[in-house]
PDB file of C-alpha atoms in Angstrom:
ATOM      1  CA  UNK A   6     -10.925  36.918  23.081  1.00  0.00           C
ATOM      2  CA  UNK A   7     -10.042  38.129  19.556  1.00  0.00           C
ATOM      3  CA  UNK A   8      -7.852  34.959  18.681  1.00  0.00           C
ATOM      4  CA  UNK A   9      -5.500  35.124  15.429  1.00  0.00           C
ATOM      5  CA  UNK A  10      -5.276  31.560  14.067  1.00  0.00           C
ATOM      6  CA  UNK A  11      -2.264  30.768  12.435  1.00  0.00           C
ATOM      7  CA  UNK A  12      -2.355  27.881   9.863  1.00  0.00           C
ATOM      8  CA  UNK A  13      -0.996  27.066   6.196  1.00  0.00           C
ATOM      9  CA  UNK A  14       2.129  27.749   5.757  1.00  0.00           C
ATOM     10  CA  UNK A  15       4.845  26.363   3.193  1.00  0.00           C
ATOM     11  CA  UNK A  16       5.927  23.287   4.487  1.00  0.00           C
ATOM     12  CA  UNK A  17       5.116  19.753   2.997  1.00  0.00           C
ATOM     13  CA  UNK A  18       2.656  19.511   6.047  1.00  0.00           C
ATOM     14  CA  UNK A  19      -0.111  22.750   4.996  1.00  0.00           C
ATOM     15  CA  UNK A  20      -2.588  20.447   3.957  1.00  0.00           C
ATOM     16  CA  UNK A  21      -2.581  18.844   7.325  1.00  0.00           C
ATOM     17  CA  UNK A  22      -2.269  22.381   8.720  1.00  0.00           C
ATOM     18  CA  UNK A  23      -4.825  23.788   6.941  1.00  0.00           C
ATOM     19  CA  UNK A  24      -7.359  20.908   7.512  1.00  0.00           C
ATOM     20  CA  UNK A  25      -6.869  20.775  11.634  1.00  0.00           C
ATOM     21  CA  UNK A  26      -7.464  24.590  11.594  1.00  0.00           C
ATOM     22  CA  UNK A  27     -11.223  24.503  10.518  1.00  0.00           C
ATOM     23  CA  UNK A  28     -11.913  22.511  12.946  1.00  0.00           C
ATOM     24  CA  UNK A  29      -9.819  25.035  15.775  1.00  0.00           C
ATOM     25  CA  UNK A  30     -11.734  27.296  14.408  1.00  0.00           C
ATOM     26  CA  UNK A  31     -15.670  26.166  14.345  1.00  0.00           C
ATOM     27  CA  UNK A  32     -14.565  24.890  18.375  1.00  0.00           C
ATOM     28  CA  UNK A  33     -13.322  28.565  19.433  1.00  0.00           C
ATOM     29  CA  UNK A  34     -16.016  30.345  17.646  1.00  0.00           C
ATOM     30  CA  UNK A  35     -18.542  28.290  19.208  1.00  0.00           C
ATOM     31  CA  UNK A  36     -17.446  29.594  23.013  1.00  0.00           C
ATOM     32  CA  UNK A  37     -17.936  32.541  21.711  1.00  0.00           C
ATOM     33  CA  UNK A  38     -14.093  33.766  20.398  1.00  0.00           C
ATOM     34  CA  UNK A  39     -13.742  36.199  17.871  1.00  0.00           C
ATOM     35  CA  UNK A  40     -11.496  34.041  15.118  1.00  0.00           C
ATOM     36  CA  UNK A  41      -9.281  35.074  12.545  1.00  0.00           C
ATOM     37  CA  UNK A  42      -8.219  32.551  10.472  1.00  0.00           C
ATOM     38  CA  UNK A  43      -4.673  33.867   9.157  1.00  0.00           C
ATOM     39  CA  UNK A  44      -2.408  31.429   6.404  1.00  0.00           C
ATOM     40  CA  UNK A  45       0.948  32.160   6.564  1.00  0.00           C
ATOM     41  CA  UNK A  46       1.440  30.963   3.377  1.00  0.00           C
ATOM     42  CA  UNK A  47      -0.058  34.215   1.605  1.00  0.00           C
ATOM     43  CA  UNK A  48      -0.100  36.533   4.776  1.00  0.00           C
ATOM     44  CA  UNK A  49       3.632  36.184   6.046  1.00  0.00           C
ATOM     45  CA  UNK A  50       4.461  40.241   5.621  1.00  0.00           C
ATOM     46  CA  UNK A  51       1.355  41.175   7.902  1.00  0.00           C
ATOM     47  CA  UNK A  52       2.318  38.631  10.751  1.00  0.00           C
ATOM     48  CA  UNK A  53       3.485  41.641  13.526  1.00  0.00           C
ATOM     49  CA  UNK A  54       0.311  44.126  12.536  1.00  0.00           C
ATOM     50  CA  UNK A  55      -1.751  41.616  12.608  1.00  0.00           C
ATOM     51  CA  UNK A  56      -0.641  39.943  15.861  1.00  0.00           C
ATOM     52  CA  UNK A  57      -0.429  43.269  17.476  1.00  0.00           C
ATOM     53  CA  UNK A  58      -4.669  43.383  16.818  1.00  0.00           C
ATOM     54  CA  UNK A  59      -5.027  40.026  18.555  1.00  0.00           C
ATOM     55  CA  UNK A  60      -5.262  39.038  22.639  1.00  0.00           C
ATOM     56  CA  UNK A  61      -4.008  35.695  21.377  1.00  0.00           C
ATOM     57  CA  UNK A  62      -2.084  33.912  18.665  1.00  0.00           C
ATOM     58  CA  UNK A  63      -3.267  29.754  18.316  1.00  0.00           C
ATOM     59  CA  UNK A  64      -0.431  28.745  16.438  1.00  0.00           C
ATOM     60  CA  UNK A  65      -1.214  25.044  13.870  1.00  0.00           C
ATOM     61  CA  UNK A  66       1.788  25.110  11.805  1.00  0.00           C
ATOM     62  CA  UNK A  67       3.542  21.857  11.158  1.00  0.00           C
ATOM     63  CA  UNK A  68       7.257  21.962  10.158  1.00  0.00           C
ATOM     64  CA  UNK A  69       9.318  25.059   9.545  1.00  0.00           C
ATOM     65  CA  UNK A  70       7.900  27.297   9.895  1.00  0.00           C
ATOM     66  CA  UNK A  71       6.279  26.873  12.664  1.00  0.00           C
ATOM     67  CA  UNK A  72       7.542  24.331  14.455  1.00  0.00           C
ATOM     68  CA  UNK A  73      11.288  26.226  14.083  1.00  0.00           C
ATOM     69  CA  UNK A  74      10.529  28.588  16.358  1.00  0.00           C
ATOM     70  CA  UNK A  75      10.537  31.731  13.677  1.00  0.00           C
ATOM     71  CA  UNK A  76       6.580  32.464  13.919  1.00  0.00           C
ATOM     72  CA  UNK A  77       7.441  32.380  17.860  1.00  0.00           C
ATOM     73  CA  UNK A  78      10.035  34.502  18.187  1.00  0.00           C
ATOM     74  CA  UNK A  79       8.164  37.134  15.765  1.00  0.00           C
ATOM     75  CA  UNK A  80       5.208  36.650  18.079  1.00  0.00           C
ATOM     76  CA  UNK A  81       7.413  37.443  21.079  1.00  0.00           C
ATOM     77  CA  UNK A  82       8.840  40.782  19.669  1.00  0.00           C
ATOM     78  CA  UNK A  83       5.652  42.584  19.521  1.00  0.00           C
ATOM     79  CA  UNK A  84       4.153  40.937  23.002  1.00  0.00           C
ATOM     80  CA  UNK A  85       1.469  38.458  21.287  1.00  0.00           C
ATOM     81  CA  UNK A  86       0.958  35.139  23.641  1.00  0.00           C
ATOM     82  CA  UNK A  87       0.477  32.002  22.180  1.00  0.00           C
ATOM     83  CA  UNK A  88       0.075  28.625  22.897  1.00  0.00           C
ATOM     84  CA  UNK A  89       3.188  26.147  23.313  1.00  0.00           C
ATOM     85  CA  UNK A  90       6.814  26.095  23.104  1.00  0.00           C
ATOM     86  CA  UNK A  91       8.806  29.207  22.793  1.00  0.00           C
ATOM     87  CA  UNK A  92      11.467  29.770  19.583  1.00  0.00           C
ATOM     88  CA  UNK A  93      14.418  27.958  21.517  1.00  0.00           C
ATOM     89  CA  UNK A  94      12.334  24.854  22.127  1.00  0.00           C
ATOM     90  CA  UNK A  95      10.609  24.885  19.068  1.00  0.00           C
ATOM     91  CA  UNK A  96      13.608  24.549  17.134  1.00  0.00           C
ATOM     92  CA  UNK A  97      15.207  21.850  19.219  1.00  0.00           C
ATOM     93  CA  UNK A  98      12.207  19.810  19.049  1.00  0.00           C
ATOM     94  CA  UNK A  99      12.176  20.352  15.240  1.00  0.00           C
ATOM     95  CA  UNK A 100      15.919  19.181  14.789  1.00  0.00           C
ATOM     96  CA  UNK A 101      15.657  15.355  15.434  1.00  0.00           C
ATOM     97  CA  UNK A 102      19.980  15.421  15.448  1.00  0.00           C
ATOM     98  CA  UNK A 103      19.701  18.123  17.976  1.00  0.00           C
ATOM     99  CA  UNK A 104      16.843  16.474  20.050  1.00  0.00           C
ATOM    100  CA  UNK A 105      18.612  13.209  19.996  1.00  0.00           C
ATOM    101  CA  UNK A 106      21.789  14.754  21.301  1.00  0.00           C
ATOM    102  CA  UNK A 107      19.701  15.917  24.466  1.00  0.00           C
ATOM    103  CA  UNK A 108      17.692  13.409  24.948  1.00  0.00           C
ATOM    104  CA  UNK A 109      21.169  11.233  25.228  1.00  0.00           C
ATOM    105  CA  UNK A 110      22.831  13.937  27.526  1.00  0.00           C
ATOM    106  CA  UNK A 111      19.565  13.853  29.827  1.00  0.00           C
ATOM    107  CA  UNK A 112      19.780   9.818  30.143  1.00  0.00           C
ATOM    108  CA  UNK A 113      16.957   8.958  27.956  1.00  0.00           C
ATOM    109  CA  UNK A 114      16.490   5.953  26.066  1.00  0.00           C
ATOM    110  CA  UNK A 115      16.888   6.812  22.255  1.00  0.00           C
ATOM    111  CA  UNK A 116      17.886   5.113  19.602  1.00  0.00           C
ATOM    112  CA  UNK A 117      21.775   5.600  18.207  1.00  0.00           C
ATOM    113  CA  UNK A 118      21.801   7.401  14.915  1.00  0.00           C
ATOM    114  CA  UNK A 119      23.737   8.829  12.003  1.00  0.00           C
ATOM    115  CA  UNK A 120      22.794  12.916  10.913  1.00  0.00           C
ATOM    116  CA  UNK A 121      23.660  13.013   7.374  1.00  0.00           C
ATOM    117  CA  UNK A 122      23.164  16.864   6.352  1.00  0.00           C
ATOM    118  CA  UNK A 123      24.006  16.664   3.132  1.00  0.00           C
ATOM    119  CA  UNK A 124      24.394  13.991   0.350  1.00  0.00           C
ATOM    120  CA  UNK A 125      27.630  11.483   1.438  1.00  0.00           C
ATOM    121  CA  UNK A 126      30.455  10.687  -0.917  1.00  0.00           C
ATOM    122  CA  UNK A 127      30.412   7.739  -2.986  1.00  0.00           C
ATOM    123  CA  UNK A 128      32.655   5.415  -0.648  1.00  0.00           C
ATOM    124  CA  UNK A 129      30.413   5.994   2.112  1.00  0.00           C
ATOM    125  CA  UNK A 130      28.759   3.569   3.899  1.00  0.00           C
ATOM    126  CA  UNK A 131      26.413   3.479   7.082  1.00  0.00           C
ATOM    127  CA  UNK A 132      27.777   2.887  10.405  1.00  0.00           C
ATOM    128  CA  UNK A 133      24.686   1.178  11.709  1.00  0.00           C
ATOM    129  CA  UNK A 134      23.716  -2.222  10.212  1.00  0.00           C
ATOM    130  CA  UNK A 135      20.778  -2.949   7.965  1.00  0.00           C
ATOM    131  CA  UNK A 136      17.438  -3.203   8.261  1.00  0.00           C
ATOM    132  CA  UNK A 137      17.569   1.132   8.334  1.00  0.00           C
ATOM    133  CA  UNK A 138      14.701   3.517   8.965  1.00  0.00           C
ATOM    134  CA  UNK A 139      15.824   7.162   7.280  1.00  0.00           C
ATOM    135  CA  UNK A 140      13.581  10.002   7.719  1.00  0.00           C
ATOM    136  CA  UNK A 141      14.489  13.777   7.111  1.00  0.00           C
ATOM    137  CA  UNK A 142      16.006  15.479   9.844  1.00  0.00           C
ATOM    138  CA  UNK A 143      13.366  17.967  10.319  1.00  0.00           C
ATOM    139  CA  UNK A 144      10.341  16.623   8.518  1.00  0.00           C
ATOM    140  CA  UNK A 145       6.447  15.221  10.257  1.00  0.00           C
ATOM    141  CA  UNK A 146       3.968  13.654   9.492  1.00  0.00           C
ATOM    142  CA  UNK A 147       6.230  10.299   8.335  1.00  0.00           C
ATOM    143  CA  UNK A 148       6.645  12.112   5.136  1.00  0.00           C
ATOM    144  CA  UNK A 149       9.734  11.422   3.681  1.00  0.00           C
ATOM    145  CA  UNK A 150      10.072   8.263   5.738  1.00  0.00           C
ATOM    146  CA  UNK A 151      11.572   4.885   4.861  1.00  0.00           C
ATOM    147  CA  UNK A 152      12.804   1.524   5.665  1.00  0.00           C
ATOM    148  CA  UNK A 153      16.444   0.621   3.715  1.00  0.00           C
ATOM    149  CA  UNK A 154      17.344  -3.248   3.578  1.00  0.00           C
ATOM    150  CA  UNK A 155      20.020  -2.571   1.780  1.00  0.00           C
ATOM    151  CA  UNK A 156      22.474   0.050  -0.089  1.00  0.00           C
ATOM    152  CA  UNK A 157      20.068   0.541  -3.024  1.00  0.00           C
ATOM    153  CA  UNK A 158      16.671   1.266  -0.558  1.00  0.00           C
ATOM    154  CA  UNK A 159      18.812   3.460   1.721  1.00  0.00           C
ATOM    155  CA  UNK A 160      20.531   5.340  -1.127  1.00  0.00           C
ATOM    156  CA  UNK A 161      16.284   5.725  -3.135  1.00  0.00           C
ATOM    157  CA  UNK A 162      15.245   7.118   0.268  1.00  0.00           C
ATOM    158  CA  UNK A 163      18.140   9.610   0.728  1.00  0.00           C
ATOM    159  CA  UNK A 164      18.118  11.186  -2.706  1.00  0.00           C
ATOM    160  CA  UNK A 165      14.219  11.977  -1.786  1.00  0.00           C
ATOM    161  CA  UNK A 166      15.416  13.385   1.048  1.00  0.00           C
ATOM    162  CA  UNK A 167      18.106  15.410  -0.066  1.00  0.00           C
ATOM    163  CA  UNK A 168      16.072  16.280  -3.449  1.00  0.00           C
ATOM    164  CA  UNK A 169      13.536  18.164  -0.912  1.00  0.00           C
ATOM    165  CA  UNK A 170      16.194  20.201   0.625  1.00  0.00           C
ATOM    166  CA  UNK A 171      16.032  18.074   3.383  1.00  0.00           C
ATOM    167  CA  UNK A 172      19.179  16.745   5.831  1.00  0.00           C
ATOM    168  CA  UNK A 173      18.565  12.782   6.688  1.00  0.00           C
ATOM    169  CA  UNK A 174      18.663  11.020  10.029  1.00  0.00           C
ATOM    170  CA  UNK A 175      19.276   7.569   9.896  1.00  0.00           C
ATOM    171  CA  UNK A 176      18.258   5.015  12.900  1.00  0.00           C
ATOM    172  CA  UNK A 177      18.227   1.221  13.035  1.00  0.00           C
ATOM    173  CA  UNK A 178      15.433  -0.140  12.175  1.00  0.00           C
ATOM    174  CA  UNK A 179      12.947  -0.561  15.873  1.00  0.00           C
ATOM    175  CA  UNK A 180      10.398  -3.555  16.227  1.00  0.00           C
ATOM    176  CA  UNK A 181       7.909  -3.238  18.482  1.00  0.00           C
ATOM    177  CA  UNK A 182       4.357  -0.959  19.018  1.00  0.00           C
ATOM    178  CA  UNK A 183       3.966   2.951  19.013  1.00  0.00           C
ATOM    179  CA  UNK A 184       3.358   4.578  22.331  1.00  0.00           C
ATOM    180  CA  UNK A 185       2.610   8.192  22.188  1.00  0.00           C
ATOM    181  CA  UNK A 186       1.948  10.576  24.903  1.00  0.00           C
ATOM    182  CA  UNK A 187       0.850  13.949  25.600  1.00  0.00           C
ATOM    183  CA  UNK A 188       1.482  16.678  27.622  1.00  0.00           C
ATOM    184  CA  UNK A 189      -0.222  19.175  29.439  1.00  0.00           C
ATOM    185  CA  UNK A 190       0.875  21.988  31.744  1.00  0.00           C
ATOM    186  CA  UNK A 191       3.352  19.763  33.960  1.00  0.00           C
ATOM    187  CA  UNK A 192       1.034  16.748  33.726  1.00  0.00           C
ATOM    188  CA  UNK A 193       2.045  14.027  31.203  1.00  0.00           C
ATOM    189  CA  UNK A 194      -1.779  12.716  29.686  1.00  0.00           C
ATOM    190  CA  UNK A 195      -2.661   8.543  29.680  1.00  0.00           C
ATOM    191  CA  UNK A 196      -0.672   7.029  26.870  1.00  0.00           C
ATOM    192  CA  UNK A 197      -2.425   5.931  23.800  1.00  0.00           C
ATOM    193  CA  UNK A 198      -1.239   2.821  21.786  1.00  0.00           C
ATOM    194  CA  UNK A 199      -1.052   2.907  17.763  1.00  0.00           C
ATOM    195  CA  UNK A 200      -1.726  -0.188  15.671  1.00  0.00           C
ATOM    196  CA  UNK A 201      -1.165   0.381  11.755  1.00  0.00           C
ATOM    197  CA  UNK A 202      -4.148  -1.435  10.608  1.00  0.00           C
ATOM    198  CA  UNK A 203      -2.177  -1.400   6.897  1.00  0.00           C
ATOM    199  CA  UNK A 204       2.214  -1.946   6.787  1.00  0.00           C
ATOM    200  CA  UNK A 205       3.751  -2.551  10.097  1.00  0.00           C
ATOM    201  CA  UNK A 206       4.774   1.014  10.961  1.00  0.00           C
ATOM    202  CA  UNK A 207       2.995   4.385  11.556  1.00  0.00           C
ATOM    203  CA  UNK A 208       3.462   6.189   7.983  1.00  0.00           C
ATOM    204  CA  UNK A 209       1.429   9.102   6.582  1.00  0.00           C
ATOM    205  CA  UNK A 210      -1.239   7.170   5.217  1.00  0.00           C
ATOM    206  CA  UNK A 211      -2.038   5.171   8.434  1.00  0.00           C
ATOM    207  CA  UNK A 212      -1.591   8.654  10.455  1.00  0.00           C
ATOM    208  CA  UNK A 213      -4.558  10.357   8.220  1.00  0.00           C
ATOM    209  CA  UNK A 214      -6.170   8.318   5.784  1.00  0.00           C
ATOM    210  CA  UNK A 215      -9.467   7.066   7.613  1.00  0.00           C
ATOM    211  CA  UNK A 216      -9.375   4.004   9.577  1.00  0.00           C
ATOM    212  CA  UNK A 217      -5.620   3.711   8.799  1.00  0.00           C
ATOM    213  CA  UNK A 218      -4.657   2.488  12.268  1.00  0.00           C
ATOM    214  CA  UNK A 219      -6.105   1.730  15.869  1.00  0.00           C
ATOM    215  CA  UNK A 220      -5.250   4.127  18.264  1.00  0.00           C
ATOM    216  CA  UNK A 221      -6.380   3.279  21.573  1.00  0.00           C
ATOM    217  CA  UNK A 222      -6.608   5.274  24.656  1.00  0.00           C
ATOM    218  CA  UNK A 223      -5.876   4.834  27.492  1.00  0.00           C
ATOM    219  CA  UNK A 224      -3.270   2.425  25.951  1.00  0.00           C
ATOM    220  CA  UNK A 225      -3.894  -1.346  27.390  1.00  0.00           C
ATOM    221  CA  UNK A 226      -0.467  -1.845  28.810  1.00  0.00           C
ATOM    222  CA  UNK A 227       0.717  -2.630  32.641  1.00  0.00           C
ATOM    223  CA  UNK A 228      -0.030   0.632  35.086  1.00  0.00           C
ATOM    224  CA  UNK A 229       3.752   0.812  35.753  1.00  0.00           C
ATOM    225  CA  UNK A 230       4.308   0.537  32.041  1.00  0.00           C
ATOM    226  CA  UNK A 231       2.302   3.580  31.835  1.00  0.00           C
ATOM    227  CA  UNK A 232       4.136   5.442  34.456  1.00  0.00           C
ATOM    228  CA  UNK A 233       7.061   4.799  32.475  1.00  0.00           C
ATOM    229  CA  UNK A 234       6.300   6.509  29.490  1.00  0.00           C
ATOM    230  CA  UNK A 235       4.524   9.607  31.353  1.00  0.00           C
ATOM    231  CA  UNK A 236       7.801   9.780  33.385  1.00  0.00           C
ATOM    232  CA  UNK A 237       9.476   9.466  29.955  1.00  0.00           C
ATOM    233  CA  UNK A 238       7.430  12.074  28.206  1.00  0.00           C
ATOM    234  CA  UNK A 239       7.624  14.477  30.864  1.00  0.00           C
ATOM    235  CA  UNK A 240      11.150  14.219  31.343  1.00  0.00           C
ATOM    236  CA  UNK A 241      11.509  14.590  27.287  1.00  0.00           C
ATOM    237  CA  UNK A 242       9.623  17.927  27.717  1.00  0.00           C
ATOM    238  CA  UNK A 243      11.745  19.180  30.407  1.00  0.00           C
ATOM    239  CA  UNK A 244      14.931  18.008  28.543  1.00  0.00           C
ATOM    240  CA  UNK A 245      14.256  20.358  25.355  1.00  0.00           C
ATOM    241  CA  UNK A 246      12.973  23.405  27.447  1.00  0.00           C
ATOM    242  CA  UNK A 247       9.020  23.181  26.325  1.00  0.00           C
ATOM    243  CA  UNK A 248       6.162  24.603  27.956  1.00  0.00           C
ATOM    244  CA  UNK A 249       3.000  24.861  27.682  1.00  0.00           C
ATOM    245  CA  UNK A 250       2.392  21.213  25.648  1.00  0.00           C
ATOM    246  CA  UNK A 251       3.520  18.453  23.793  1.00  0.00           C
ATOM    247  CA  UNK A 252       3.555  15.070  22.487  1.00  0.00           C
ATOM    248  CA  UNK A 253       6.464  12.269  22.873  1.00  0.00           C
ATOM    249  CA  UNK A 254       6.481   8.644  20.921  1.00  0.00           C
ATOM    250  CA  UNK A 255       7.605   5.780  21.789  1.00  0.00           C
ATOM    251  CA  UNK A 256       8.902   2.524  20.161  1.00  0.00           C
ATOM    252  CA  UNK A 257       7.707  -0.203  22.738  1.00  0.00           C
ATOM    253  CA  UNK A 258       9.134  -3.893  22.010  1.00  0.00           C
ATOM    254  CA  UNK A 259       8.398  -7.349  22.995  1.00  0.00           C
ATOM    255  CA  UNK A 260      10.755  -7.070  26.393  1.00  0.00           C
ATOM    256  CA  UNK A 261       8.876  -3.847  27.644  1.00  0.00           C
ATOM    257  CA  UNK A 262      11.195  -1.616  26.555  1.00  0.00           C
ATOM    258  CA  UNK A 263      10.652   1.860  25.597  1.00  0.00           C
ATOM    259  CA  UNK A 264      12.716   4.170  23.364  1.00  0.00           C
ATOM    260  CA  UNK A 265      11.968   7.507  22.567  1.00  0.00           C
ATOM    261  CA  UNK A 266      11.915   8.401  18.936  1.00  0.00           C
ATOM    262  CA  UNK A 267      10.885  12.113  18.518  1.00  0.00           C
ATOM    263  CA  UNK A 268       8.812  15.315  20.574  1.00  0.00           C
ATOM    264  CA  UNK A 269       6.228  17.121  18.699  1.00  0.00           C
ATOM    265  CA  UNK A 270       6.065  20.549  20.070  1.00  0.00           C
ATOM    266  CA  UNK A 271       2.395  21.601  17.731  1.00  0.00           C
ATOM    267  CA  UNK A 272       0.783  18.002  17.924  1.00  0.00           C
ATOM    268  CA  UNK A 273      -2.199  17.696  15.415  1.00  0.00           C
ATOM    269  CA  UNK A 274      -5.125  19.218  16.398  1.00  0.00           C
ATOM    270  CA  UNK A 275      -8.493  18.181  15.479  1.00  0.00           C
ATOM    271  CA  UNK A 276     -10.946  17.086  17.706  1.00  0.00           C
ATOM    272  CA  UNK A 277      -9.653  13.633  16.909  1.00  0.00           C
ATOM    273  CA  UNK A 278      -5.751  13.919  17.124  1.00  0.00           C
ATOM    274  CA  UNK A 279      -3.664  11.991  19.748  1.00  0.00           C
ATOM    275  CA  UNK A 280      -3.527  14.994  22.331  1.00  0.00           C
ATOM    276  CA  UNK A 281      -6.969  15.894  22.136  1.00  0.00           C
ATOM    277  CA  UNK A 282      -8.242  12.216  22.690  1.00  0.00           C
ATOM    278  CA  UNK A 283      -5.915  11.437  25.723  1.00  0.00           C
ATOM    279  CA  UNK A 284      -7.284  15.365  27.115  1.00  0.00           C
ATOM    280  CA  UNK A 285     -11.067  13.577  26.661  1.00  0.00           C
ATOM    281  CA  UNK A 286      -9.962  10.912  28.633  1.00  0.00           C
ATOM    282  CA  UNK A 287      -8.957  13.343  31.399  1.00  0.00           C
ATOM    283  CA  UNK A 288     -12.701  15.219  30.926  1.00  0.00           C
ATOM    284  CA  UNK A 289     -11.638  17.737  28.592  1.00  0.00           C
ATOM    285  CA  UNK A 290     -13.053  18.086  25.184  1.00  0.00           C
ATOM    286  CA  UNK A 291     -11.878  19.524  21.860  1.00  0.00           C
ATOM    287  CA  UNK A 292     -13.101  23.085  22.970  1.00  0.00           C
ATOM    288  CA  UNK A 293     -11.983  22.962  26.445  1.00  0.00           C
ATOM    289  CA  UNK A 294      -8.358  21.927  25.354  1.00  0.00           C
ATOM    290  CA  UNK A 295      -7.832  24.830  23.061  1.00  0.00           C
ATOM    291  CA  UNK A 296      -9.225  27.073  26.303  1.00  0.00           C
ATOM    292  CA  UNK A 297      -6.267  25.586  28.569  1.00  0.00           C
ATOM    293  CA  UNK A 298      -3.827  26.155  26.364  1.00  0.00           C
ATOM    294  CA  UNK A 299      -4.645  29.118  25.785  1.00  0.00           C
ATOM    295  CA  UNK A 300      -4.938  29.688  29.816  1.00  0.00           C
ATOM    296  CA  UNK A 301      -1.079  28.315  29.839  1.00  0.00           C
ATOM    297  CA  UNK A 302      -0.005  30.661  27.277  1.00  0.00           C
ATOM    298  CA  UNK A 303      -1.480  33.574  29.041  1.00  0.00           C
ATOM    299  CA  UNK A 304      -0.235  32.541  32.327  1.00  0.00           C
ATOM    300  CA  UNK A 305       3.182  32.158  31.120  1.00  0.00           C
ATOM    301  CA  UNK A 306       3.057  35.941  29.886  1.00  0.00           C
ATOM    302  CA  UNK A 307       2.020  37.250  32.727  1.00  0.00           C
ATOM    303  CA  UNK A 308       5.123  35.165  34.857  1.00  0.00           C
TER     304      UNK A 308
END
């Protein structure tokens, strides 16, 4: 197939865009695909013509845009499948505020929260008690991510936040491991269990600087534990309308509770990613991931 990879972008997340794409790439090219490697960045005004050249769009963008839904919809409008989510989706996925609100409606375990879309007034204070975590409302990658002991850490991490353009989301403060779990078609993947070898929590360095946490697969917890959080993820994916793929975490404490923090509708992809190593556990490598999702995104045009 002549496949138009989309990549770059002009969120704070192109590096990490731009880096899982080579490796998309080198994978397709190697079954034989005909690959062109398209950054959004410096290509945005010859999106349609070029999508109208293509059997198939693989979409890597993380954060908006990309994971708002916009490259979608465009996609959409001139017949172009893809791989994932549609623009509807995409966007509530994105909006952690928005996702929350469903997840809540759908009975599923999430933390309570405050959406702060713009800077507060001065006599504000939090409704939920200290020790905070505040993260931007539609940010990844734990950029722009902090814990807040008290009014002075909240207030450092909310004028980074703001400064970026960025609404904030603030949640109390979760102890306990990550969970996170992929899915597939209708088929939620085995659960793989992250361990910050550095800090206690999963920031950007231990997500991509090498060796910065354990992530083990499948994840060593009880089997009904693990039927939990596949029920969980699957039923996370249903709530916000996705198709096609995603990725849910979890927050799993010392009682054997689980609460959902987020859905990631266009999970990293390199060969070593989350999704791709619970697929391998499943008998699927890099390669033959990228070829069912692509199989899913053609189906689902065809339907």
């Amino acid at each position: 197939m002549k496949i138009l990879l989309i990549a770059g972008g002009w969120s704070s997340e192109r590096e990490v865009s731009l880096n899982g794409a080579r490796g998309m790439a080198e994978a397709l090219r190697a079954l034989g695909h005909s690959v062109t490697f398209f950054d959004l960045l410096t290509e945005f005004d010859q999106l349609l013509p070029q999508a109208r050249e293509h059997d198939f769009a693989l979409i890597n963008l993380h954060g908006a845009p990309g994971e708002d839904g916009l490259v979608q919809a465009m996609l959409d409008r001139v017949g172009c499948p893809y791989q994932g989510a549609g623009p509807a989706g995409s966007f509530l996925a994105l909006n952690k505020a928005a996702a929350k609100q469903l997840f809540r409606h759908a009975g599923l375990p999430t933390a309570d929260w405050e959406f702060l879309p713009c800077p507060p007034p001065a006599d504000w204070q939090p409704r939920l008690p200290y020790p905070l975590f505040v993260k931007s409302n539609t940010g990844g990658s734990s950029l722009r991510l902090g814990r807040a002991r008290d009014r002075a850490e909240l207030d450092k991490v909310l004028a980074e936040i703001f400064a970026a353009g960025d609404e904030a989301l603030i949640e109390p403060e979760l102890k306990g491991r990550e969970v996170t779990c992929g899915i597939l078609g209708e088929e939620a993947l085995p659960p793989i269990l992250i361990e910050p070898v550095a800090g206690d929590f999963f920031d950007y360095e231990s997500k991509y600087a090498t060796g910065g946490a354990r992530e083990i697969c499948p994840a060593p917890i009880a089997p009904e534990l693990t039927d939990r959080v596949r029920e969980l993820a699957l039923a996370a994916h249903r709530a916000l309308g996705l198709r096609g793929y995603s990725r849910a975490d979890f927050i799993l404490d010392a009682d054997q509770n689980l609460t959902l923090l987020e859905v990631n509708t266009l999970p990293g992809m390199t060969s070593t990613s989350l999704v791709p190593q619970e697929a391998k556990v499943i008998g699927l490598d890099f390669g033959q991931l990228l070829e069912r999702l692509m199989e899913l995104g053609m189906a689902r045009r065809k339907s």
